[in-house]
C-alpha positions as CSV (number, residue, x, y, z in Angstrom):
1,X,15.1,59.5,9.8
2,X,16.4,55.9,10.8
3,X,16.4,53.0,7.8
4,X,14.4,50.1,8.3
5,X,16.2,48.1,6.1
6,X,18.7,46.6,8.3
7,X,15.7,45.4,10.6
8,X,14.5,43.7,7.5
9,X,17.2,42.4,6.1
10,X,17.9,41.0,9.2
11,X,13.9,39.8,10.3
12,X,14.5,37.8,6.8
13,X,18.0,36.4,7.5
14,X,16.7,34.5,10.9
15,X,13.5,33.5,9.2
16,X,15.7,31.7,6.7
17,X,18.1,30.8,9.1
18,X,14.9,29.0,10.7
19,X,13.8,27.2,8.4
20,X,17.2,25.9,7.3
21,X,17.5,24.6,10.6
22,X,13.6,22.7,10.8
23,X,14.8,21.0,7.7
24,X,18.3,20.4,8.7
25,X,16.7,18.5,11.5
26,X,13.1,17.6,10.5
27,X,13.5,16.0,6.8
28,X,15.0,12.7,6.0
29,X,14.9,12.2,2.1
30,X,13.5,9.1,0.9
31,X,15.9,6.2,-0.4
32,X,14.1,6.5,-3.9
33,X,15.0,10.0,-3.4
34,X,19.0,9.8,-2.8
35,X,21.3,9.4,-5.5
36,X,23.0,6.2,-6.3
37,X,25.9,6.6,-3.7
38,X,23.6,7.6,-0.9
39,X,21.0,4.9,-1.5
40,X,23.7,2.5,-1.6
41,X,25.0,3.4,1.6
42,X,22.0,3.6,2.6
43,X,20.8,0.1,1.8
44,X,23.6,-1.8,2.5
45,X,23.3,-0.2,6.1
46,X,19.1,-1.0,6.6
47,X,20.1,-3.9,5.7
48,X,21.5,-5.2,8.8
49,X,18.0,-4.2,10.6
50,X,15.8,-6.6,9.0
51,X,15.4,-10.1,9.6
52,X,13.5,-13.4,9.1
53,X,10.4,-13.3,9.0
54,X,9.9,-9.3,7.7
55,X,7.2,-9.0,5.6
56,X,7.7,-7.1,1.9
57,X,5.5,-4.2,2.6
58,X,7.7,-3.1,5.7
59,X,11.2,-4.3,3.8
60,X,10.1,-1.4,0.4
61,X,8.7,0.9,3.1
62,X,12.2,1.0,4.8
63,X,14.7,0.3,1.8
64,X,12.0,2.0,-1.0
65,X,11.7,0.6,-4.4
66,X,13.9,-1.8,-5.5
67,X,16.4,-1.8,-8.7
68,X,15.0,-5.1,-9.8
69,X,12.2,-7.7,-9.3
70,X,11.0,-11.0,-10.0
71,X,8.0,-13.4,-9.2
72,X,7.2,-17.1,-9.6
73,X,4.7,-19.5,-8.0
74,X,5.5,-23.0,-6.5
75,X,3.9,-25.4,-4.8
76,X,1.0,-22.9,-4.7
77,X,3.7,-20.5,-2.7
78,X,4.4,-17.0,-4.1
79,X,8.2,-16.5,-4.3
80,X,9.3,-12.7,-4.8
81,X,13.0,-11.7,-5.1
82,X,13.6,-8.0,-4.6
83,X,16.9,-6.8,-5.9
84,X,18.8,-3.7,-4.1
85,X,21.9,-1.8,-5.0
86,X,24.3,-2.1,-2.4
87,X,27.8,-2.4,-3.7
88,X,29.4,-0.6,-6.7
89,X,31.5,-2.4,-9.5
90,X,31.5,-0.3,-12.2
91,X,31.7,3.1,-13.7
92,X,28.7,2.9,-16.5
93,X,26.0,4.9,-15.4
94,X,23.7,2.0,-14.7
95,X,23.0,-0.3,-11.7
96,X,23.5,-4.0,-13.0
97,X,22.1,-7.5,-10.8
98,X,25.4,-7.9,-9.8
99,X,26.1,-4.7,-8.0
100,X,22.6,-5.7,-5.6
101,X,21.8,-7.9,-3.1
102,X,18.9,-10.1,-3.5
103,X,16.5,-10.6,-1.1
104,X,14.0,-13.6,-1.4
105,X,10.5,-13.5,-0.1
106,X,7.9,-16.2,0.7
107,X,4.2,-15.4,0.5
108,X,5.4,-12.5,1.2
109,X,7.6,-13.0,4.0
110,X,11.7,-12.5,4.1
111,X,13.0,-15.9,3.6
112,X,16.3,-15.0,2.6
113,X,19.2,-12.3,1.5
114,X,22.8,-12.4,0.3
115,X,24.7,-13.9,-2.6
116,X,23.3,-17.1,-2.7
117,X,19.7,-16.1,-2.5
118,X,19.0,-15.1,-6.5
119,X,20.3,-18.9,-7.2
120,X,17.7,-20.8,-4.4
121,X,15.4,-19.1,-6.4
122,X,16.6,-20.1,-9.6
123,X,16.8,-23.6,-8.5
124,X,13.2,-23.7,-7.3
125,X,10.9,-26.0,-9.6
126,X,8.0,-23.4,-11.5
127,X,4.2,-25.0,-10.2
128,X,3.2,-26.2,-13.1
């Protein structure tokens, strides 16, 4: 009498080569997902897709959650700046302000991103 066991063994070996290829191909993790060195990458290349004009929901729906926030109102105008990691400076187990790039919304619209941003935003009068 014949074995079925190599028929198994090898019905069960191209089902799981199958679905290692539909994932292969099919998922794409999620930046809050990736680890530090993959959502940096990550980041720093989404970042030359945006522009002016973007508003926030789209910018955390394509770069996910960012590292660091911060609000303030002037003039009756929301300002948000939205920090994300994008460059590494040191070894410590902890992404810092300074390893980010800022990027400065206006009522909710992208106003502005780079090194200069954080401190137009720091310079801003608060409404009173």
């Amino acid at each position: 009498m014949k074995s079925k066991a190599p028929v198994i063994i090898g019905s069960v070996f191209a089902a799981y080569l199958a679905f290692v290829a539909v994932v292969v191909l099919v998922y794409e993790p999620t930046p809050d997902s990736m680890d530090w060195e993959d959502r940096q990458a990550y980041n720093k290349a989404k970042l030359t897709e945006i522009t002016l004009g973007t508003p926030v929901d789209e910018v955390k729906t394509l770069l996910g959650r960012a590292d660091f926030s911060e609000a303030k109102t002037i003039n009756n105008d929301t300002l948000q700046v939205l920090f994300y990691r994008t460059h590494h400076i040191k070894s410590d187990g902890e992404t810092t302000r300074d390893e980010c790039t800022p990027l400065l919304f206006k009522n909710n619209k992208l106003i502005a991103w780079g090194q200069d941003t954080y401190q137009q935003y720091l310079a801003s009068a608060i409404d009173g």
